[in-house]
CSV table of C-alpha atoms in Angstrom, one decimal:
chain,number,residue,atom,x,y,z
A,26,MET,CA,-16.3,184.3,-154.2
A,27,THR,CA,-16.1,181.4,-151.8
A,28,ASP,CA,-14.1,181.4,-148.7
A,29,GLU,CA,-11.1,179.1,-148.7
A,30,VAL,CA,-11.3,176.2,-146.3
A,31,SER,CA,-8.1,175.3,-144.6
A,32,PRO,CA,-7.3,171.6,-144.5
A,33,PRO,CA,-7.7,170.0,-141.0
A,34,ALA,CA,-4.6,170.0,-138.9
A,35,ARG,CA,-2.7,166.8,-138.8
A,36,THR,CA,-3.0,164.9,-135.6
A,37,ARG,CA,-0.3,162.8,-134.2
A,38,THR,CA,-1.1,159.1,-133.9
A,39,GLY,CA,0.5,156.5,-131.8
A,40,ARG,CA,2.3,156.8,-128.5
A,41,PRO,CA,3.2,160.3,-127.5
A,42,PRO,CA,7.0,161.1,-127.3
A,43,ARG,CA,8.8,160.5,-124.1
A,44,SER,CA,10.2,163.3,-122.1
A,45,GLU,CA,13.9,163.4,-121.3
A,46,GLN,CA,13.2,162.3,-117.8
A,47,GLN,CA,11.1,159.3,-119.0
A,48,LYS,CA,13.9,158.4,-121.5
A,49,GLY,CA,16.4,158.5,-118.6
A,50,GLU,CA,14.2,156.3,-116.4
A,51,LEU,CA,13.7,153.8,-119.3
A,52,ARG,CA,17.5,153.6,-119.9
A,53,THR,CA,18.2,153.1,-116.2
A,54,ARG,CA,15.6,150.3,-116.0
A,55,VAL,CA,17.1,148.6,-119.1
A,56,ALA,CA,20.6,149.0,-117.7
A,57,HIS,CA,19.5,147.4,-114.4
A,58,GLU,CA,18.0,144.4,-116.1
A,59,ALA,CA,20.9,144.0,-118.5
A,60,VAL,CA,23.4,144.0,-115.6
A,61,ARG,CA,21.3,141.5,-113.7
A,62,LEU,CA,21.0,139.1,-116.7
A,63,PHE,CA,24.7,139.5,-117.7
A,64,ALA,CA,25.7,138.6,-114.2
A,65,GLN,CA,23.4,135.6,-114.1
A,66,ARG,CA,23.9,134.2,-117.7
A,67,GLY,CA,26.9,136.0,-119.1
A,68,VAL,CA,26.8,138.4,-122.0
A,69,THR,CA,26.9,135.8,-124.8
A,70,ALA,CA,23.9,133.9,-123.4
A,71,THR,CA,21.8,137.0,-122.9
A,72,THR,CA,19.8,138.3,-125.8
A,73,GLY,CA,18.4,141.7,-126.5
A,74,GLU,CA,15.0,140.1,-126.5
A,75,ALA,CA,15.6,138.9,-122.9
A,76,ILE,CA,16.7,142.3,-121.8
A,77,ALA,CA,13.7,144.0,-123.4
A,78,SER,CA,11.3,141.5,-121.8
A,79,ALA,CA,12.8,141.9,-118.4
A,80,ALA,CA,12.6,145.7,-118.7
A,81,GLY,CA,9.0,145.5,-119.8
A,82,ILE,CA,9.5,147.1,-123.3
A,83,SER,CA,9.5,146.0,-126.9
A,84,VAL,CA,12.7,144.9,-128.7
A,85,ARG,CA,12.1,147.8,-131.1
A,86,THR,CA,12.1,150.2,-128.2
A,87,LEU,CA,15.3,148.7,-126.8
A,88,TRP,CA,17.2,149.1,-130.1
A,89,ARG,CA,15.9,152.7,-130.4
A,90,HIS,CA,17.7,153.6,-127.2
A,91,PHE,CA,20.7,151.2,-127.3
A,92,PRO,CA,22.8,150.2,-130.4
A,93,SER,CA,23.8,146.8,-128.9
A,94,LYS,CA,23.0,144.6,-125.9
A,95,GLU,CA,26.4,145.4,-124.4
A,96,SER,CA,25.8,149.1,-124.6
A,97,CYS,CA,22.8,148.6,-122.2
A,98,VAL,CA,25.2,149.0,-119.3
A,99,ARG,CA,26.3,152.4,-120.4
A,100,PRO,CA,24.0,154.4,-118.1
A,101,PHE,CA,25.9,153.3,-115.0
A,102,LEU,CA,29.3,154.0,-116.6
A,103,ASP,CA,28.1,157.4,-117.9
A,104,GLU,CA,26.7,158.3,-114.5
A,105,ALA,CA,30.0,157.6,-112.9
A,106,LEU,CA,32.0,159.8,-115.3
A,107,THR,CA,29.3,162.5,-115.2
A,108,GLY,CA,29.7,162.5,-111.4
A,109,ALA,CA,33.5,162.9,-111.8
A,110,ALA,CA,33.0,165.8,-114.2
A,111,GLU,CA,30.5,167.5,-111.9
A,112,LEU,CA,33.0,167.2,-109.0
A,113,LEU,CA,35.7,168.8,-111.0
A,114,ARG,CA,33.5,171.9,-111.7
A,115,HIS,CA,34.0,172.7,-108.0
A,116,TRP,CA,37.8,172.4,-108.1
A,117,PRO,CA,39.2,175.7,-106.5
A,118,ALA,CA,41.6,177.7,-108.5
A,119,ASP,CA,44.2,177.8,-105.7
A,120,THR,CA,44.3,174.1,-105.0
A,121,SER,CA,46.0,171.2,-106.8
A,122,LEU,CA,43.8,168.5,-108.2
A,123,VAL,CA,45.3,165.9,-105.9
A,124,ASP,CA,44.8,168.0,-102.8
A,125,PHE,CA,41.2,168.9,-103.9
A,126,LEU,CA,40.3,165.2,-104.4
A,127,ARG,CA,41.9,164.3,-101.0
A,128,GLN,CA,39.8,167.0,-99.4
A,129,CYS,CA,36.6,165.7,-101.1
A,130,TYR,CA,37.3,162.2,-100.0
A,131,ALA,CA,38.0,163.3,-96.4
A,132,ALA,CA,34.7,165.3,-96.4
A,133,GLY,CA,32.8,162.3,-97.7
A,134,VAL,CA,31.5,164.1,-100.8
A,135,ILE,CA,32.8,161.4,-103.3
A,136,THR,CA,29.8,159.3,-104.2
A,137,PRO,CA,30.4,155.6,-103.5
A,138,PRO,CA,30.0,153.3,-106.6
A,139,GLY,CA,26.6,151.6,-106.7
A,140,ASP,CA,26.2,147.8,-106.8
A,141,GLU,CA,25.3,147.8,-110.5
A,142,LEU,CA,28.5,149.7,-111.4
A,143,LEU,CA,30.6,147.4,-109.3
A,144,THR,CA,29.0,144.4,-111.1
A,145,VAL,CA,29.8,145.9,-114.5
A,146,LEU,CA,33.4,146.4,-113.4
A,147,ALA,CA,33.6,142.8,-112.2
A,148,LEU,CA,32.1,141.6,-115.5
A,149,MET,CA,34.5,143.6,-117.6
A,150,HIS,CA,37.3,141.3,-116.4
A,151,ARG,CA,35.9,138.3,-118.3
A,152,GLU,CA,33.6,140.0,-120.9
A,153,PRO,CA,35.6,141.7,-123.6
A,154,ALA,CA,32.5,143.2,-125.2
A,155,LEU,CA,31.7,145.1,-122.0
A,156,ARG,CA,35.3,146.4,-121.9
A,157,THR,CA,34.7,147.8,-125.4
A,158,VAL,CA,31.8,149.8,-124.0
A,159,TRP,CA,34.0,151.0,-121.1
A,160,LEU,CA,36.6,152.3,-123.6
A,161,GLU,CA,33.9,154.0,-125.6
A,162,VAL,CA,32.6,155.8,-122.5
A,163,HIS,CA,36.1,157.1,-121.7
A,164,GLU,CA,36.6,158.2,-125.3
A,165,ASP,CA,33.4,160.2,-125.0
A,166,ALA,CA,34.6,161.7,-121.7
A,167,LEU,CA,37.7,163.2,-123.3
A,168,PRO,CA,36.1,166.4,-124.8
A,169,VAL,CA,34.1,166.9,-121.5
A,170,PHE,CA,37.3,166.9,-119.5
A,171,ALA,CA,39.0,169.1,-122.1
A,172,GLU,CA,36.1,171.7,-121.9
A,173,LEU,CA,36.4,171.7,-118.1
A,174,LEU,CA,40.1,172.3,-118.0
A,175,ALA,CA,39.9,174.8,-120.8
A,176,ALA,CA,37.4,176.9,-118.9
A,177,ARG,CA,39.5,176.7,-115.7
A,178,TRP,CA,42.6,177.9,-117.6
A,179,GLY,CA,41.0,180.3,-120.0
A,180,ALA,CA,42.3,178.3,-122.9
A,181,SER,CA,40.9,176.6,-126.0
A,182,ALA,CA,39.6,173.0,-125.5
A,183,ARG,CA,41.2,172.2,-128.8
A,184,SER,CA,44.7,173.3,-127.8
A,185,LEU,CA,47.3,170.5,-127.6
A,186,GLU,CA,48.2,171.2,-124.0
A,187,VAL,CA,44.6,171.1,-122.8
A,188,ARG,CA,43.9,167.9,-124.7
A,189,VAL,CA,47.1,166.3,-123.2
A,190,HIS,CA,46.0,167.2,-119.7
A,191,ALA,CA,42.5,166.0,-120.4
A,192,ALA,CA,43.8,162.7,-121.6
A,193,THR,CA,46.0,162.4,-118.5
A,194,LEU,CA,43.1,162.9,-116.2
A,195,ASN,CA,40.9,160.5,-118.2
A,196,GLY,CA,43.7,157.9,-118.2
A,197,ALA,CA,44.2,158.3,-114.4
A,198,LEU,CA,40.5,157.7,-113.8
A,199,ARG,CA,40.5,154.7,-116.1
A,200,ALA,CA,43.7,153.2,-114.7
A,201,ALA,CA,42.5,153.6,-111.1
A,202,VAL,CA,39.2,151.8,-111.8
A,203,GLU,CA,40.9,149.0,-113.8
A,204,GLU,CA,43.4,148.5,-111.0
A,205,TYR,CA,40.6,148.1,-108.5
A,206,GLU,CA,38.7,145.8,-110.9
A,207,ARG,CA,41.8,143.6,-111.3
A,208,ASP,CA,42.5,143.1,-107.6
A,209,ALA,CA,39.1,143.8,-106.0
A,210,ASP,CA,38.7,142.4,-102.6
A,211,PRO,CA,35.1,142.1,-101.4
A,212,ARG,CA,36.2,142.7,-97.8
A,213,GLU,CA,37.5,146.2,-98.6
A,214,ASP,CA,35.6,149.4,-99.2
A,215,PRO,CA,35.4,150.0,-103.0
A,216,THR,CA,35.4,153.8,-102.6
A,217,ALA,CA,38.5,153.7,-100.5
A,218,CYS,CA,40.3,151.3,-102.9
A,219,ILE,CA,39.4,153.2,-106.0
A,220,PHE,CA,40.3,156.5,-104.4
A,221,ALA,CA,43.7,155.2,-103.3
A,222,HIS,CA,44.4,154.0,-106.8
A,223,LEU,CA,43.3,157.4,-108.3
A,224,ASP,CA,45.4,159.3,-105.8
A,225,ALA,CA,48.4,157.2,-106.8
A,226,ALA,CA,47.7,157.6,-110.5
A,227,LEU,CA,47.3,161.4,-110.3
A,228,SER,CA,50.3,161.7,-108.1
A,229,ALA,CA,52.4,159.8,-110.6
A,230,ALA,CA,51.0,162.0,-113.4
A,231,SER,CA,51.9,165.2,-111.6
A,232,ARG,CA,55.5,164.1,-111.2
A,233,GLY,CA,55.8,163.8,-115.0
A,234,PHE,CA,57.8,161.3,-117.0
A,235,PRO,CA,60.8,159.7,-115.2
A,236,THR,CA,64.2,160.8,-116.6
């Protein structure tokens, strides 16, 4: 009787898979170059090939991480909404949302928007394709806010009341940023302006519909 010989183990060929950290760094690098090129040339005149070349990657790698050239700006938008969600996780149970955010602003714990994010917001005013990405980001943020509010109230994230409040919060954030984007004054502090609009939006929401 002869001993069975096991087949040799398959070895992986090609480039090893990237870690999550490496993927994040790559996406940020692509986003940085995309924003720079969009600001210089406009979205229409900027190709995916140009973005990939500027970021030092292949076009194939670019499309593996981003479905379109416009979506290359998403990391900066996602980062802003992720920061908002993280801040809300520290919202005390005995404090209203408006008061909590006012306290955060006074304490200087609200992260100022970066230059790339401000550039994206400015570009949205004249680039409809980037506005579409902005709306997609807010659509994806809805379930995140619903989960946060549901956990706070001990309710289901699928309940109508929770989803309405999540949509209100999401809408207030969106309206505040769009109000800033529409009337941005380079001489004013972006953080102060956006917070003032957000404070006004949430205060209006807390008063409910006018009779």
